[in-house]
mmCIF file of C-alpha atoms in Angstrom:
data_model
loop_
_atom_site.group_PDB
_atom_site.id
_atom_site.type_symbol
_atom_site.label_atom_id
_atom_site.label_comp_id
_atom_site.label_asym_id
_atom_site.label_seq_id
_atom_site.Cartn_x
_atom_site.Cartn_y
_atom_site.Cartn_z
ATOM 1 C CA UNK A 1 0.321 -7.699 14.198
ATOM 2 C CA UNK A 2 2.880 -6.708 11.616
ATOM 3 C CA UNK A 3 4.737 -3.217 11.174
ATOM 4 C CA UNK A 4 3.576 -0.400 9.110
ATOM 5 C CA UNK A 5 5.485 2.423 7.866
ATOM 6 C CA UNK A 6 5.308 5.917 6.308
ATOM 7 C CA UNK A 7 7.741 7.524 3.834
ATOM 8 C CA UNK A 8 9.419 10.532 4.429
ATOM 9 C CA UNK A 9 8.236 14.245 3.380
ATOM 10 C CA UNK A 10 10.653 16.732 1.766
ATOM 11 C CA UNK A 11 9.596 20.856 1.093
ATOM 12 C CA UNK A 12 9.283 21.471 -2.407
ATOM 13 C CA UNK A 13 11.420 24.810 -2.624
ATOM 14 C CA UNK A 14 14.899 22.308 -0.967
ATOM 15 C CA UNK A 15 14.743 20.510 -4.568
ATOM 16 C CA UNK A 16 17.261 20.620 -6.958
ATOM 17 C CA UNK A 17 15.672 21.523 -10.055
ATOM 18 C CA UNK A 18 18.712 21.196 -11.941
ATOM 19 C CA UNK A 19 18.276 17.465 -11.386
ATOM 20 C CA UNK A 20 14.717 16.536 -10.987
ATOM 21 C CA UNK A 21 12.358 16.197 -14.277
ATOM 22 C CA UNK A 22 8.697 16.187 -14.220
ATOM 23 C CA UNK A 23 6.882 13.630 -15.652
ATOM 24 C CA UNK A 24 4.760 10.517 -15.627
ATOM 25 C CA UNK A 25 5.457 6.872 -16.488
ATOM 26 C CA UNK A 26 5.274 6.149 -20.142
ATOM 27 C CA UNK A 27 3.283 10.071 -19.721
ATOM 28 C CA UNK A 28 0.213 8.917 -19.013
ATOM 29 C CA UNK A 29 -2.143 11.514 -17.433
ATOM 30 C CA UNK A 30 -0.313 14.731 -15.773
ATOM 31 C CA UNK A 31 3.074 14.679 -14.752
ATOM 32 C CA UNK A 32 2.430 14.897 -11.217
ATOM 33 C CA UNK A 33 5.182 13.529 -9.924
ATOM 34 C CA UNK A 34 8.870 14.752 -9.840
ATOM 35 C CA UNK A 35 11.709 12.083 -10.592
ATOM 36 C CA UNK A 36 15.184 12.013 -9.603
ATOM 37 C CA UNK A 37 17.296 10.181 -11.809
ATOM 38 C CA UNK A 38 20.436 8.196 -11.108
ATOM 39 C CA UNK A 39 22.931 6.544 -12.766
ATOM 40 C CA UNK A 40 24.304 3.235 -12.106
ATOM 41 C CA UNK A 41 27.124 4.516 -10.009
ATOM 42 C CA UNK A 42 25.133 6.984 -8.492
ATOM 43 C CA UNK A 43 22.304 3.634 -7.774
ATOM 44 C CA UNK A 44 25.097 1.397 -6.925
ATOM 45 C CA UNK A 45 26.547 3.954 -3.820
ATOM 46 C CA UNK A 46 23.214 4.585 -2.624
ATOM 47 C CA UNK A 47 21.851 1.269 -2.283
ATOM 48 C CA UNK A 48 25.477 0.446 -0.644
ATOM 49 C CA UNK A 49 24.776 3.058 1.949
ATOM 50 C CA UNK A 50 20.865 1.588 2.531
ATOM 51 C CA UNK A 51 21.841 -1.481 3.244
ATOM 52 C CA UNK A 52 24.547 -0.734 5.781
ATOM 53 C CA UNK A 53 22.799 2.052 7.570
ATOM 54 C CA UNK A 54 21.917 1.443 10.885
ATOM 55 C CA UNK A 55 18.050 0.995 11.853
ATOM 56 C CA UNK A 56 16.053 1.734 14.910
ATOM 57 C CA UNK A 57 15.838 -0.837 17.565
ATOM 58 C CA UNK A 58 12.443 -2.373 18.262
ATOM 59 C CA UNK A 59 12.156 -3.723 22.101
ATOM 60 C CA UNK A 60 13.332 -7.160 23.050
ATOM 61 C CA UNK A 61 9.860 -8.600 23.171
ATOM 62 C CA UNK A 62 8.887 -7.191 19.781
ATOM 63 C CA UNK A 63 9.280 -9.774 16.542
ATOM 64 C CA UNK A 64 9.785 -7.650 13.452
ATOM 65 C CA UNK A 65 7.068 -8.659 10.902
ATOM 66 C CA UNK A 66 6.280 -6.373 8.026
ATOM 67 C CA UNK A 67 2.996 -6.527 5.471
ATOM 68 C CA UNK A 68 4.430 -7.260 1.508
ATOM 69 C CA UNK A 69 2.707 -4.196 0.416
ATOM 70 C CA UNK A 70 4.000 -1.884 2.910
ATOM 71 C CA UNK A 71 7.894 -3.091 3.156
ATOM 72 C CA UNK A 72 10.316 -0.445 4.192
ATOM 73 C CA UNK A 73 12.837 0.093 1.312
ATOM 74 C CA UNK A 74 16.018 -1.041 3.349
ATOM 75 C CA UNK A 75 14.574 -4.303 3.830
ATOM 76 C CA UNK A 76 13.593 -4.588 0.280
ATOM 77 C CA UNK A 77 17.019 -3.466 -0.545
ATOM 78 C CA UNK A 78 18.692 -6.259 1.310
ATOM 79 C CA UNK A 79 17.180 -9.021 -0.792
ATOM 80 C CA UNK A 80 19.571 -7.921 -3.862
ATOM 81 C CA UNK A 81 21.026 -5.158 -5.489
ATOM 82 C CA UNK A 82 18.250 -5.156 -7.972
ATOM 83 C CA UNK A 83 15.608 -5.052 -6.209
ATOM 84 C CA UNK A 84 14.497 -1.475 -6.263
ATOM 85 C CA UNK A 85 15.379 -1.244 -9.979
ATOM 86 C CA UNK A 86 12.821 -3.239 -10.136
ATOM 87 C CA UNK A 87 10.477 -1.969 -7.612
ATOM 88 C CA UNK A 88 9.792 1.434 -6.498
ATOM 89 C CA UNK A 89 12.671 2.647 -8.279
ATOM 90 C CA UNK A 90 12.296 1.119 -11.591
ATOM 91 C CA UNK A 91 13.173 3.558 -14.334
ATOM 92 C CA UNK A 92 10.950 1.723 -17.299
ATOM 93 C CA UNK A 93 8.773 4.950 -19.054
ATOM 94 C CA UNK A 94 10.199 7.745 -16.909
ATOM 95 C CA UNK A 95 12.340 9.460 -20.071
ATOM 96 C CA UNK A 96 13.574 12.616 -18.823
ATOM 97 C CA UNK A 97 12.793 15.090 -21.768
ATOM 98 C CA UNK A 98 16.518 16.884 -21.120
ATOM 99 C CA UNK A 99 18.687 13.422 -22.399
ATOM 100 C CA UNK A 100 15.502 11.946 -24.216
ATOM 101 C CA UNK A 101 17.247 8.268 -22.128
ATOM 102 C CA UNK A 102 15.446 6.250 -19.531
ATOM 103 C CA UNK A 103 18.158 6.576 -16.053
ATOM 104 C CA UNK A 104 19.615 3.514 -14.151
ATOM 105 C CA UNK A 105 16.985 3.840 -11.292
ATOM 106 C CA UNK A 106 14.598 6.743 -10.748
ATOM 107 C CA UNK A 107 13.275 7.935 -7.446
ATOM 108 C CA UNK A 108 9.802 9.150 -7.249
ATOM 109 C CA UNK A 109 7.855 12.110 -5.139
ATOM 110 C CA UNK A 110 4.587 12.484 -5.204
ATOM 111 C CA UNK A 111 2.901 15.649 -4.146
ATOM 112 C CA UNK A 112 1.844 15.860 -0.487
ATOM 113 C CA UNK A 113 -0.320 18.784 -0.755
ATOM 114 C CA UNK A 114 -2.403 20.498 -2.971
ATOM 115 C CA UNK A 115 -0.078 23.258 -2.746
ATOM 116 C CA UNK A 116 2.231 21.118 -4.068
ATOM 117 C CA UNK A 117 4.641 22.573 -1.161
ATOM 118 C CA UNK A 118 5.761 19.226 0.195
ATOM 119 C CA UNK A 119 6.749 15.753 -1.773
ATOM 120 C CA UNK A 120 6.963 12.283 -0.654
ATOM 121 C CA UNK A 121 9.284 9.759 -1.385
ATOM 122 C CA UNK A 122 7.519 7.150 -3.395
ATOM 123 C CA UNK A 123 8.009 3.980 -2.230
ATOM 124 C CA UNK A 124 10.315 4.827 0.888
ATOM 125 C CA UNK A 125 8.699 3.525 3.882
ATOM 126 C CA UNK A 126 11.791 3.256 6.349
ATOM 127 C CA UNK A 127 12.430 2.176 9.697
ATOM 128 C CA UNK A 128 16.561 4.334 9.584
ATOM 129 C CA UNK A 129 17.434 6.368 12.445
ATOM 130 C CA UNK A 130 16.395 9.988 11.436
ATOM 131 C CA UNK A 131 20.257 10.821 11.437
ATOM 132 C CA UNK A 132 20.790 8.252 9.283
ATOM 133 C CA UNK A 133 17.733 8.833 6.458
ATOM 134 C CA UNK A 134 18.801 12.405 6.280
ATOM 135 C CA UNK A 135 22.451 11.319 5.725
ATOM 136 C CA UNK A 136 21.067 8.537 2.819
ATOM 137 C CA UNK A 137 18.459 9.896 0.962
ATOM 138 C CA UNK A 138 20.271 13.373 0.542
ATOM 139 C CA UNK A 139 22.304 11.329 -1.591
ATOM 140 C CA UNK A 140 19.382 10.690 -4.492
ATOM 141 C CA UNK A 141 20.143 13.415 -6.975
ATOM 142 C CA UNK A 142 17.797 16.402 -6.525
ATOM 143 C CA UNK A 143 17.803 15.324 -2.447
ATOM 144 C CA UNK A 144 21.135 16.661 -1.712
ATOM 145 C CA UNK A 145 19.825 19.902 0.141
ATOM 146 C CA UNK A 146 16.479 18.284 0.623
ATOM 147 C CA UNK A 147 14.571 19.971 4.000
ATOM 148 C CA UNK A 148 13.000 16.873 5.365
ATOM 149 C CA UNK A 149 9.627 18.023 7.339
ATOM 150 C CA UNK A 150 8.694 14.327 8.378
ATOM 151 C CA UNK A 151 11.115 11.309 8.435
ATOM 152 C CA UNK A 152 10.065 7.771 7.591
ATOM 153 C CA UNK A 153 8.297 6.312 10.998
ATOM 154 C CA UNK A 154 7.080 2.635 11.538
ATOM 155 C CA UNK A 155 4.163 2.088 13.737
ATOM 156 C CA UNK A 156 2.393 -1.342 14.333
ATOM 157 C CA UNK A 157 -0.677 -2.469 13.155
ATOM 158 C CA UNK A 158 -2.417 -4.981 15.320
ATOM 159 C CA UNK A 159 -5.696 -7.030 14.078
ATOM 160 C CA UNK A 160 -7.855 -9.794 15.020
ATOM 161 C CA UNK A 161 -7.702 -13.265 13.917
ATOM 162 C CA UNK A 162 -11.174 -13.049 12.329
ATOM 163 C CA UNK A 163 -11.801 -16.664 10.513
ATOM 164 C CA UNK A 164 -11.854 -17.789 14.735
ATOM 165 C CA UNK A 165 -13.808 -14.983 15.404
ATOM 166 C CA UNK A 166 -16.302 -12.920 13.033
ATOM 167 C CA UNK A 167 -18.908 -14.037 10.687
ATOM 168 C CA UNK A 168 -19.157 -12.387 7.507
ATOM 169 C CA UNK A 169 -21.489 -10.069 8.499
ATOM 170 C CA UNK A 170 -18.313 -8.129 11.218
ATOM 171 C CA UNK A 171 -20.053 -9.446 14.109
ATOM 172 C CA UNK A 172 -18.435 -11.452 16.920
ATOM 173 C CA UNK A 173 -19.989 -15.236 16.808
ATOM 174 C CA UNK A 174 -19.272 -15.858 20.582
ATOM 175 C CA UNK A 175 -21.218 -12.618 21.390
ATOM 176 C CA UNK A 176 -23.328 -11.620 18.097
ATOM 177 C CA UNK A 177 -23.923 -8.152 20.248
ATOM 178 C CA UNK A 178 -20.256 -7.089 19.093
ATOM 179 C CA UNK A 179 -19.070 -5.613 15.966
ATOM 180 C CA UNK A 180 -15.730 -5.454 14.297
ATOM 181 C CA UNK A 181 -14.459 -2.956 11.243
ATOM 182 C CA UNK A 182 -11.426 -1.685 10.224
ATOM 183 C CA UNK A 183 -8.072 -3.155 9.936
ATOM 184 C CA UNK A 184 -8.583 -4.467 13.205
ATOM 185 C CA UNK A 185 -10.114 -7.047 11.166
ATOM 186 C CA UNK A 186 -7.637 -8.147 8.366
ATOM 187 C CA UNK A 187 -8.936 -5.743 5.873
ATOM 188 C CA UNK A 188 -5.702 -3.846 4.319
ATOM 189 C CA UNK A 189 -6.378 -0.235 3.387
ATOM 190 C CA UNK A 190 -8.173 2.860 3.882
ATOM 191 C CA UNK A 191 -10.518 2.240 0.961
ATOM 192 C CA UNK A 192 -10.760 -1.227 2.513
ATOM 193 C CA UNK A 193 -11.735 -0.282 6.117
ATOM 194 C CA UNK A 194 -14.285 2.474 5.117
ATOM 195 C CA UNK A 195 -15.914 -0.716 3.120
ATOM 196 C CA UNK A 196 -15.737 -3.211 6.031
ATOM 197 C CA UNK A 197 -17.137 0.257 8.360
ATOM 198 C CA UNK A 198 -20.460 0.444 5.863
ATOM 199 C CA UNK A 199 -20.216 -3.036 6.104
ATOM 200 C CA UNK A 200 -21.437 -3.394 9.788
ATOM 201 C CA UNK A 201 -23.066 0.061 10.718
ATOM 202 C CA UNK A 202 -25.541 -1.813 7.600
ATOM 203 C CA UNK A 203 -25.936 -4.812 9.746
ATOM 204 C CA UNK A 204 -26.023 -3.373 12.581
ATOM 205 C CA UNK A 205 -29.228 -0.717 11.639
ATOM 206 C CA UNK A 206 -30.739 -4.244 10.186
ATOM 207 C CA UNK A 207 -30.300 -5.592 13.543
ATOM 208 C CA UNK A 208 -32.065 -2.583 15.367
ATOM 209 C CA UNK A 209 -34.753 -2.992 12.777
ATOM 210 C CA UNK A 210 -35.859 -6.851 13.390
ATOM 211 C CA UNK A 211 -34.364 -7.274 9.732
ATOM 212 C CA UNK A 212 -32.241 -10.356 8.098
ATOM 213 C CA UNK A 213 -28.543 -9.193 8.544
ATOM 214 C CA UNK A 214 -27.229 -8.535 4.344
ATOM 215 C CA UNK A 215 -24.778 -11.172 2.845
ATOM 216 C CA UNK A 216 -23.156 -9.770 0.142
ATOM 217 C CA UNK A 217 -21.719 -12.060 -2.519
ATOM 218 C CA UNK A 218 -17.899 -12.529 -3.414
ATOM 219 C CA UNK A 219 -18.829 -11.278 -6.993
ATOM 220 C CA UNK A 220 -18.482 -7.785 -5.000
ATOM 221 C CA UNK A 221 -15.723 -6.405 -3.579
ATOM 222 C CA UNK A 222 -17.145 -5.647 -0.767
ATOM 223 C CA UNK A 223 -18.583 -9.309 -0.411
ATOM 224 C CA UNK A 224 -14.730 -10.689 -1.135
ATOM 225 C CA UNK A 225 -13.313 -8.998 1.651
ATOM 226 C CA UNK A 226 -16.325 -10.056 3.704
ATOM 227 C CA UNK A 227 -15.582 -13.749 2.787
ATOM 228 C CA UNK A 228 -11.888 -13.504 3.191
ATOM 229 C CA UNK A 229 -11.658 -12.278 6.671
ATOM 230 C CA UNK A 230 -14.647 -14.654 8.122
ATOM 231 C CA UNK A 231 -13.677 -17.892 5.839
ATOM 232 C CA UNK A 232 -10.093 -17.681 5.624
ATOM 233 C CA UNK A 233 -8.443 -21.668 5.625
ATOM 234 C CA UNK A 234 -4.585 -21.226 5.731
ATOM 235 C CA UNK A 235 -2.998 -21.275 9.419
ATOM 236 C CA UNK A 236 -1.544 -17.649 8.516
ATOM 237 C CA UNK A 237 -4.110 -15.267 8.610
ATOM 238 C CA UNK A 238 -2.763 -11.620 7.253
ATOM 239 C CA UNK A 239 -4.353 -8.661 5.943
ATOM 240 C CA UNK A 240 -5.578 -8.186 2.639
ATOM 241 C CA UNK A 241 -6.345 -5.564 0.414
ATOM 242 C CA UNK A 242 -9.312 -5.851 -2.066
ATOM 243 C CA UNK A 243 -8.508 -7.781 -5.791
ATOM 244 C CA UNK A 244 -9.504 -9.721 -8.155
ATOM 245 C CA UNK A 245 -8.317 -12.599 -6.682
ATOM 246 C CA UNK A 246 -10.418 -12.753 -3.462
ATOM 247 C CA UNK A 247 -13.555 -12.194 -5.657
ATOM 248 C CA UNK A 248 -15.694 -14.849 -7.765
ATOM 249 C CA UNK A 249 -14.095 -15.570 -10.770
ATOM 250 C CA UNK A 250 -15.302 -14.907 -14.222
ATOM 251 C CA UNK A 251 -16.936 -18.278 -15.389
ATOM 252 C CA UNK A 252 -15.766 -17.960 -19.015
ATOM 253 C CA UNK A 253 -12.028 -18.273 -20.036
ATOM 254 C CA UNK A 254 -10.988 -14.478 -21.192
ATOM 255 C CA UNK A 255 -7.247 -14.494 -22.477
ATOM 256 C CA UNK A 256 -7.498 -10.549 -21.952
ATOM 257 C CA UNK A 257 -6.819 -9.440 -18.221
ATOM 258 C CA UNK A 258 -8.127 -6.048 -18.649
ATOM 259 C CA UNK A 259 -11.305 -7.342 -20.513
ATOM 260 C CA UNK A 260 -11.971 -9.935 -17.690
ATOM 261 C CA UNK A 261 -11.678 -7.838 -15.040
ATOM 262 C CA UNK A 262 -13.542 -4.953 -16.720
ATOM 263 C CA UNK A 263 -16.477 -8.042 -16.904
ATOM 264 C CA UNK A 264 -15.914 -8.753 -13.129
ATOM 265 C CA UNK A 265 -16.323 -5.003 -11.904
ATOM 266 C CA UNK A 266 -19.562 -4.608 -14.171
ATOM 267 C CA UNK A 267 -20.793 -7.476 -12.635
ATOM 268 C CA UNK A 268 -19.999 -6.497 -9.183
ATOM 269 C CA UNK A 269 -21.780 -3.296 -10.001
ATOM 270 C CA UNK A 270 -25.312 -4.828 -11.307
ATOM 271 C CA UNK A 271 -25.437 -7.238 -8.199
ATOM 272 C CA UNK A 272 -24.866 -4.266 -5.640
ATOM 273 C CA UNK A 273 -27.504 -2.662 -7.510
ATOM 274 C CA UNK A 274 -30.143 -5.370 -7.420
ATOM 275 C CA UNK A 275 -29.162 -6.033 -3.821
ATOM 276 C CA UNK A 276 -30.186 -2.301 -3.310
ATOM 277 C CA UNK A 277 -33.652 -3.017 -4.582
ATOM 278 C CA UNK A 278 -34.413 -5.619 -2.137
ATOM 279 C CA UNK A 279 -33.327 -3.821 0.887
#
């Protein structure tokens, strides 16, 4: 298992306007999200006050073991004053039109709603008391009033060790009868367990139909998760989201990373589509 956790949600109309900017990094697409910019001492105080705040208590029989991608920003904090500068809070393209200057640090929300009636805090997965995040975060500039209608929460995420136990078709090789999907199974994601769900509700109608169950290769994405949960070899089995790196890679050297990979999806494409024609 390791521990998940969600970012807090503020109402749009408790902003301070005065302090918030619109905009996108390096404005690329729309600016839809709002930034709060601080300065060093403003940065410096605040990360002070994360990193002494107090935390909720898990119970005595529960280790404390969070996923990389998912890492609530105190802990993150804790490994250096820099850290979020260079994180979720890095300030690199986010110019705020008003100074025409890149800030010290710059706090993110993202729109929660369509309404655009409630933000999230970008990168601020917590596990504070609720006492204590309201008490913190009101002091990111723009936050100071903030209403929050959801606090950070943690919840735990419990999965499978699937090399021992699933093929790469999902299905249980003690009792073939069973099928596994989700991130019950190591797969990291929602994009991730919708995949591993088509995954084995396909295997599953094969089954019903006397057909051959469908490997799908690791020049896929779909086929790289596949592959990773069922053939894993470390002795630390963790969840993954999909990448590059769990897929086949490109046989040809490529010095450009965005023309390689562009190769890799294409190819990933065509061999979903020929597997199509043969089922």
């Amino acid at each position: 298992y390791f521990y998940d956790a969600a970012a807090p949600i503020v109402t749009a109309e408790s902003l301070n306007y005065d302090k918030v900017f619109a905009a996108s990094r390096y404005d690329k697409g729309d600016a839809d999200y709002l930034n709060c910019p601080m300065t060093e001492e403003e940065y410096k105080a605040f990360w002070d006050a994360l990193t002494t705040a107090e935390v909720a208590e898990v119970k005595e029989f529960e280790k404390e073991q969070y996923f990389e991608g998912c890492m609530p920003v105190e802990i993150m904090a804790s490994r250096g004053i820099d850290t979020l500068r260079f994180g979720p809070l890095k300030p690199v393209g986010l110019v705020d039109k008003r100074t025409n200057q890149e800030s010290y640090a710059v706090v993110q929300l993202r729109k929660e709603n369509k309404e655009a009636t409630m933000f999230n805090l970008v990168g601020f997965q917590t596990h504070l008391k609720w006492g204590e995040q309201k008490r913190v975060f009101s002091m990111i500039p723009g936050l100071e009033n903030a209403e929050f209608v959801r606090y950070g929460v943690m919840h735990r995420n419990t999965y499978i060790n699937s090399p021992t136990l699933l093929n790469e078709y999902f299905q249980l090789i003690a009792d073939p009868r069973f099928f596994f999907a989700g991130q019950m199974t190591g797969v990291e994601g929602y994009l991730e367990s919708a995949a591993s769900g088509l995954m084995a509700g396909l295997q599953v109608s094969r089954i019903l139909e006397e057909k051959a169950p469908v490997s799908f290769p690791r020049t896929t994405a779909m086929g790289g998760l596949s592959h990773y949960i069922s053939e894993y070899e470390g002795t630390d089995f963790q969840p993954m989201n999909i990448n590059f790196g769990i897929m086949e890679s490109w046989p040809a050297k490529i010095r450009k990373k965005k023309e390689k990979n562009a190769l890799i999806a294409q190819r990933a494409l065509d061999t979903l589509m020929a597997l199509k024609e043969e089922l």
